[in-house]
Amino acid sequence: MTILGIDIGGSGVKGAPVDTVRGELLGERFRVPTPQPADVESVVDAVAEVAATFEGFDSVGVTFPGVVVDGVTRTAANVHKSWIDAPAAQLFTDRLGKPVTVLNDADAAGAAEVAFGAGRDESGLIMMVTLGTGIGTALFLDGVLLPNTELGHLELDGKDAELIASDRVREAEDLSWEKFAHRVSKYLRHVEMLLSPRLFIIGGGVSKKADKYFPLLEIRTPVVAATLLNNAGIIGAAVSAEQATTGRGGQHPGSIPVDASRPGTPGAAEAHSVNAGEAR
Ligand code: BGC
């Protein structure tokens, strides 16, 4: 079975076929710029354009930068408001003619990191934080995802945290690495106080520059950079699509079955387990 992963990001819509056992891309990624405005119709066109460059795939996983429940997109902080309550999984499935699973972008990236990257072999509560256009979060307890956590919107100094510590803000305000590290530390300490995770995995574009600001972070919880970099969303989306199509993921040793994971329905993977053992 060949599965395509497609990541809808702030600047690009990227896709590739994925080896869901190894957690690797099976070929070159294809990317088109994210349409502006990023309304439903234009983004569905962009996803279809990416998918059309690949052949012979059986199902598709798509990431979305907002809350996704049962394949329906519920919020649209950094995309066009037409996405609020859009039946995304159905729209993509109709357009691509293949089963499509849609899940939150940070959930997808976190799922990939926990199965194949920086969170491999880690148990307990792990939090993925993506610093990009916004701040995305994903929580995993012993490899099982608690979907749609949206902790990038916690209030910090009376403001939405993603308006203070995202990579977009770092660029827009031309922040020094010291200032950026100070803001990210403040955000992570707030989350640490609330949840006491065992590990933070930091992803998003800025994870490539981890050496510039990680040494400046002031926080007790261990912090590591995501290792799958730009491909985490694509890989996580494909793994979710596979789990939704085959029903894998909930019934394997080391993973906890999650009721909300209903195999075979578009968008079934909002709640799914990431079984690192199975992936190797
Ligand atoms: C959205 C999240 C998303 C994050 C990263 C936030 O603004 O609310 O759902 O994961 O941006 O794209």
GROMACS .gro file of C-alpha atoms and ligand atoms in nm:
model
  292
    1MET     CA    1   0.000   0.000   0.000
    2THR     CA    2   0.142   0.339  -0.098
    3ILE     CA    3   0.052   0.639   0.112
    4LEU     CA    4   0.100   1.003   0.034
    5GLY     CA    5   0.162   1.258   0.308
    6ILE     CA    6   0.075   1.623   0.236
    7ASP     CA    7   0.157   1.908   0.474
    8ILE     CA    8  -0.034   2.236   0.447
    9GLY     CA    9   0.200   2.497   0.588
   10GLY     CA   10   0.202   2.874   0.617
   11SER     CA   11   0.421   2.918   0.310
   12GLY     CA   12   0.407   2.589   0.122
   13VAL     CA   13   0.194   2.282   0.055
   14LYS     CA   14   0.438   1.991   0.039
   15GLY     CA   15   0.388   1.623  -0.029
   16ALA     CA   16   0.566   1.295  -0.090
   17PRO     CA   17   0.502   0.921  -0.075
   18VAL     CA   18   0.607   0.783   0.262
   19ASP     CA   19   0.757   0.459   0.389
   20THR     CA   20   0.539   0.433   0.700
   21VAL     CA   21   0.745   0.150   0.850
   22ARG     CA   22   1.076   0.335   0.845
   23GLY     CA   23   0.932   0.684   0.870
   24GLU     CA   24   1.109   0.805   0.557
   25LEU     CA   25   1.010   0.970   0.232
   26LEU     CA   26   1.005   0.731  -0.062
   27GLY     CA   27   1.088   1.003  -0.312
   28GLU     CA   28   1.143   1.373  -0.370
   29ARG     CA   29   0.898   1.613  -0.210
   30PHE     CA   30   0.685   1.828  -0.437
   31ARG     CA   31   0.595   2.175  -0.313
   32VAL     CA   32   0.367   2.454  -0.429
   33PRO     CA   33   0.333   2.790  -0.253
   34THR     CA   34   0.040   2.812  -0.011
   35PRO     CA   35  -0.225   3.019  -0.194
   36GLN     CA   36  -0.300   3.363  -0.053
   37PRO     CA   37  -0.565   3.398   0.068
   38ALA     CA   38  -0.555   3.037   0.189
   39ASP     CA   39  -0.928   2.978   0.145
   40VAL     CA   40  -1.083   2.632   0.115
   41GLU     CA   41  -1.112   2.628  -0.262
   42SER     CA   42  -0.757   2.745  -0.334
   43VAL     CA   43  -0.599   2.513  -0.078
   44VAL     CA   44  -0.795   2.212  -0.207
   45ASP     CA   45  -0.663   2.305  -0.555
   46ALA     CA   46  -0.307   2.326  -0.421
   47VAL     CA   47  -0.334   1.987  -0.246
   48ALA     CA   48  -0.476   1.835  -0.567
   49GLU     CA   49  -0.184   1.984  -0.764
   50VAL     CA   50   0.067   1.824  -0.525
   51ALA     CA   51  -0.114   1.488  -0.530
   52ALA     CA   52  -0.132   1.491  -0.912
   53THR     CA   53   0.249   1.475  -0.936
   54PHE     CA   54   0.248   1.129  -0.777
   55GLU     CA   55   0.106   0.805  -0.909
   56GLY     CA   56  -0.027   0.482  -0.768
   57PHE     CA   57  -0.104   0.586  -0.413
   58ASP     CA   58  -0.389   0.424  -0.218
   59SER     CA   59  -0.462   0.680   0.049
   60VAL     CA   60  -0.355   1.024   0.162
   61GLY     CA   61  -0.286   1.196   0.494
   62VAL     CA   62  -0.316   1.575   0.503
   63THR     CA   63  -0.208   1.808   0.783
   64PHE     CA   64  -0.402   2.124   0.862
   65PRO     CA   65  -0.286   2.419   1.078
   66GLY     CA   66  -0.592   2.420   1.303
   67VAL     CA   67  -0.825   2.199   1.505
   68VAL     CA   68  -0.955   1.896   1.314
   69VAL     CA   69  -1.237   1.686   1.459
   70ASP     CA   70  -1.381   1.391   1.264
   71GLY     CA   71  -1.231   1.529   0.944
   72VAL     CA   72  -1.393   1.870   0.992
   73THR     CA   73  -1.166   2.173   1.039
   74ARG     CA   74  -1.286   2.375   1.337
   75THR     CA   75  -1.049   2.670   1.366
   76ALA     CA   76  -0.844   2.884   1.129
   77ALA     CA   77  -0.599   3.104   1.321
   78ASN     CA   78  -0.352   3.139   1.035
   79VAL     CA   79  -0.558   3.043   0.731
   80HIS     CA   80  -0.873   3.183   0.570
   81LYS     CA   81  -1.184   3.179   0.787
   82SER     CA   82  -1.369   2.972   0.524
   83TRP     CA   83  -1.198   2.671   0.689
   84ILE     CA   84  -1.406   2.703   1.003
   85ASP     CA   85  -1.641   2.402   1.002
   86ALA     CA   86  -1.532   2.293   0.653
   87PRO     CA   87  -1.576   1.919   0.585
   88ALA     CA   88  -1.209   1.896   0.491
   89ALA     CA   89  -1.162   1.518   0.477
   90GLN     CA   90  -1.469   1.486   0.256
   91LEU     CA   91  -1.362   1.771   0.026
   92PHE     CA   92  -1.013   1.624  -0.022
   93THR     CA   93  -1.152   1.270  -0.064
   94ASP     CA   94  -1.396   1.387  -0.332
   95ARG     CA   95  -1.127   1.583  -0.513
   96LEU     CA   96  -0.849   1.323  -0.501
   97GLY     CA   97  -1.072   1.017  -0.545
   98LYS     CA   98  -0.887   0.836  -0.264
   99PRO     CA   99  -0.948   0.809   0.110
  100VAL     CA  100  -0.803   1.115   0.283
  101THR     CA  101  -0.735   1.154   0.655
  102VAL     CA  102  -0.693   1.508   0.791
  103LEU     CA  103  -0.525   1.594   1.120
  104ASN     CA  104  -0.371   1.890   1.297
  105ASP     CA  105  -0.020   1.978   1.173
  106ALA     CA  106   0.150   1.968   1.515
  107ASP     CA  107  -0.023   1.639   1.597
  108ALA     CA  108   0.113   1.495   1.272
  109ALA     CA  109   0.466   1.626   1.328
  110GLY     CA  110   0.462   1.505   1.688
  111ALA     CA  111   0.337   1.162   1.585
  112ALA     CA  112   0.629   1.128   1.345
  113GLU     CA  113   0.885   1.249   1.602
  114VAL     CA  114   0.750   1.013   1.868
  115ALA     CA  115   0.754   0.714   1.634
  116PHE     CA  116   1.075   0.780   1.442
  117GLY     CA  117   1.256   1.089   1.565
  118ALA     CA  118   1.347   1.278   1.879
  119GLY     CA  119   1.074   1.116   2.092
  120ARG     CA  120   1.161   0.759   2.001
  121ASP     CA  121   1.196   0.531   2.305
  122GLU     CA  122   1.062   0.804   2.536
  123SER     CA  123   0.777   0.719   2.772
  124GLY     CA  124   0.564   0.938   2.995
  125LEU     CA  125   0.427   1.276   2.894
  126ILE     CA  126   0.603   1.431   2.595
  127MET     CA  127   0.515   1.759   2.433
  128MET     CA  128   0.589   1.858   2.077
  129VAL     CA  129   0.597   2.233   2.018
  130THR     CA  130   0.624   2.368   1.664
  131LEU     CA  131   0.749   2.723   1.632
  132GLY     CA  132   0.651   2.848   1.288
  133THR     CA  133   0.380   3.078   1.156
  134GLY     CA  134   0.197   3.002   1.481
  135ILE     CA  135   0.276   2.778   1.778
  136GLY     CA  136   0.148   2.424   1.742
  137THR     CA  137   0.143   2.170   2.023
  138ALA     CA  138   0.094   1.795   2.052
  139LEU     CA  139   0.083   1.590   2.372
  140PHE     CA  140   0.172   1.222   2.393
  141LEU     CA  141   0.133   0.998   2.695
  142ASP     CA  142   0.334   0.678   2.648
  143GLY     CA  143   0.315   0.727   2.273
  144VAL     CA  144  -0.059   0.795   2.260
  145LEU     CA  145  -0.167   1.128   2.120
  146LEU     CA  146  -0.414   1.357   2.294
  147PRO     CA  147  -0.525   1.544   1.980
  148ASN     CA  148  -0.594   1.914   1.919
  149THR     CA  149  -0.436   2.054   2.234
  150GLU     CA  150  -0.389   2.410   2.095
  151LEU     CA  151  -0.157   2.517   2.377
  152GLY     CA  152   0.009   2.767   2.144
  153HIS     CA  153  -0.285   2.989   2.230
  154LEU     CA  154  -0.217   2.997   2.604
  155GLU     CA  155  -0.215   3.351   2.735
  156LEU     CA  156   0.128   3.494   2.807
  157ASP     CA  157   0.166   3.852   2.935
  158GLY     CA  158  -0.197   3.913   2.839
  159LYS     CA  159  -0.141   3.802   2.479
  160ASP     CA  160  -0.189   3.489   2.273
  161ALA     CA  161   0.145   3.305   2.318
  162GLU     CA  162   0.191   3.255   1.944
  163LEU     CA  163   0.192   3.632   1.901
  164ILE     CA  164   0.494   3.645   2.132
  165ALA     CA  165   0.711   3.339   2.073
  166SER     CA  166   0.648   3.203   1.721
  167ASP     CA  167   0.913   3.207   1.452
  168ARG     CA  168   0.701   3.445   1.248
  169VAL     CA  169   0.714   3.696   1.531
  170ARG     CA  170   1.091   3.646   1.568
  171GLU     CA  171   1.130   3.737   1.202
  172ALA     CA  172   0.871   4.017   1.196
  173GLU     CA  173   1.020   4.186   1.503
  174ASP     CA  174   1.375   4.101   1.401
  175LEU     CA  175   1.438   3.957   1.749
  176SER     CA  176   1.791   3.868   1.857
  177TRP     CA  177   1.844   3.502   1.948
  178GLU     CA  178   1.876   3.611   2.312
  179LYS     CA  179   1.536   3.782   2.305
  180PHE     CA  180   1.375   3.496   2.119
  181ALA     CA  181   1.522   3.242   2.365
  182HIS     CA  182   1.390   3.452   2.652
  183ARG     CA  183   1.038   3.449   2.506
  184VAL     CA  184   1.044   3.078   2.422
  185SER     CA  185   1.174   3.002   2.774
  186LYS     CA  186   0.891   3.201   2.925
  187TYR     CA  187   0.639   3.011   2.717
  188LEU     CA  188   0.788   2.669   2.792
  189ARG     CA  189   0.813   2.747   3.164
  190HIS     CA  190   0.444   2.832   3.165
  191VAL     CA  191   0.360   2.498   3.003
  192GLU     CA  192   0.605   2.321   3.237
  193MET     CA  193   0.424   2.470   3.535
  194LEU     CA  194   0.087   2.350   3.404
  195LEU     CA  195   0.174   2.004   3.274
  196SER     CA  196   0.522   1.890   3.389
  197PRO     CA  197   0.606   1.703   3.071
  198ARG     CA  198   0.916   1.485   3.069
  199LEU     CA  199   1.049   1.624   2.744
  200PHE     CA  200   0.985   1.910   2.501
  201ILE     CA  201   1.054   1.843   2.134
  202ILE     CA  202   1.084   2.168   1.941
  203GLY     CA  203   0.996   2.158   1.572
  204GLY     CA  204   0.898   2.400   1.298
  205GLY     CA  205   1.133   2.586   1.067
  206VAL     CA  206   1.334   2.732   1.353
  207SER     CA  207   1.438   2.385   1.477
  208LYS     CA  208   1.709   2.397   1.209
  209LYS     CA  209   1.863   2.685   1.401
  210ALA     CA  210   1.846   2.513   1.740
  211ASP     CA  211   2.217   2.570   1.803
  212LYS     CA  212   2.154   2.947   1.796
  213TYR     CA  213   1.906   2.961   2.082
  214PHE     CA  214   1.880   2.624   2.262
  215PRO     CA  215   2.187   2.695   2.477
  216LEU     CA  216   2.014   3.017   2.587
  217LEU     CA  217   1.691   2.851   2.702
  218GLU     CA  218   1.623   2.870   3.073
  219ILE     CA  219   1.402   2.582   3.168
  220ARG     CA  220   1.433   2.267   3.383
  221THR     CA  221   1.259   2.021   3.150
  222PRO     CA  222   1.488   1.867   2.886
  223VAL     CA  223   1.442   2.028   2.543
  224VAL     CA  224   1.548   1.860   2.219
  225ALA     CA  225   1.520   1.965   1.856
  226ALA     CA  226   1.294   1.770   1.623
  227THR     CA  227   1.504   1.544   1.402
  228LEU     CA  228   1.274   1.493   1.104
  229LEU     CA  229   1.273   1.867   1.035
  230ASN     CA  230   1.058   1.965   0.740
  231ASN     CA  231   0.939   1.612   0.676
  232ALA     CA  232   0.774   1.540   1.010
  233GLY     CA  233   0.429   1.664   0.902
  234ILE     CA  234   0.434   1.464   0.579
  235ILE     CA  235   0.547   1.147   0.757
  236GLY     CA  236   0.302   1.184   1.046
  237ALA     CA  237   0.013   1.251   0.808
  238ALA     CA  238   0.091   0.938   0.610
  239VAL     CA  239   0.121   0.723   0.924
  240SER     CA  240  -0.219   0.850   1.039
  241ALA     CA  241  -0.373   0.779   0.700
  242GLU     CA  242  -0.239   0.426   0.716
  243GLN     CA  243  -0.376   0.371   1.064
  244ALA     CA  244  -0.715   0.506   0.956
  245THR     CA  245  -0.723   0.282   0.648
  246THR     CA  246  -0.592  -0.040   0.798
  247GLY     CA  247  -0.697  -0.001   1.159
  248ARG     CA  248  -0.336  -0.048   1.271
  249GLY     CA  249  -0.206   0.141   1.567
  250GLY     CA  250  -0.449   0.067   1.846
  251GLN     CA  251  -0.407  -0.304   1.881
  252HIS     CA  252  -0.034  -0.350   1.906
  253PRO     CA  253   0.182  -0.418   2.207
  254GLY     CA  254   0.291  -0.101   2.375
  255SER     CA  255   0.007   0.110   2.242
  256ILE     CA  256  -0.321   0.192   2.411
  257PRO     CA  257  -0.641   0.157   2.209
  258VAL     CA  258  -0.817   0.486   2.160
  259ASP     CA  259  -1.193   0.476   2.108
  260ALA     CA  260  -1.205   0.780   1.885
  261SER     CA  261  -0.985   0.599   1.632
  262ARG     CA  262  -1.242   0.459   1.395
  263PRO     CA  263  -1.068   0.284   1.109
  264GLY     CA  264  -1.193   0.343   0.762
  265THR     CA  265  -1.358   0.679   0.809
  266PRO     CA  266  -1.201   0.999   0.679
  267GLY     CA  267  -1.045   1.189   0.963
  268ALA     CA  268  -1.045   0.885   1.190
  269ALA     CA  269  -0.691   0.947   1.302
  270GLU     CA  270  -0.745   1.255   1.514
  271ALA     CA  271  -0.696   1.026   1.807
  272HIS     CA  272  -0.444   0.757   1.741
  273SER     CA  273  -0.155   0.587   1.899
  274VAL     CA  274   0.199   0.600   1.778
  275ASN     CA  275   0.360   0.269   1.826
  276ALA     CA  276   0.734   0.307   1.793
  277GLY     CA  277   0.790  -0.067   1.834
  278GLU     CA  278   0.566  -0.142   1.544
  279ALA     CA  279   0.741   0.113   1.330
  280ARG     CA  280   1.079  -0.051   1.348
  281BGC     C1  281  -0.320   2.672   1.529
  281BGC     C2  282  -0.281   2.529   1.556
  281BGC     C3  283  -0.161   2.492   1.471
  281BGC     C4  284  -0.049   2.591   1.491
  281BGC     C5  285   0.070   2.563   1.400
  281BGC     C6  286  -0.201   2.762   1.551
  281BGC     O1  287  -0.236   2.894   1.525
  281BGC     O2  288  -0.426   2.713   1.612
  281BGC     O3  289  -0.387   2.442   1.529
  281BGC     O4  290  -0.119   2.362   1.505
  281BGC     O5  291  -0.093   2.722   1.466
  281BGC     O6  292   0.035   2.570   1.267
   0.00000   0.00000   0.00000
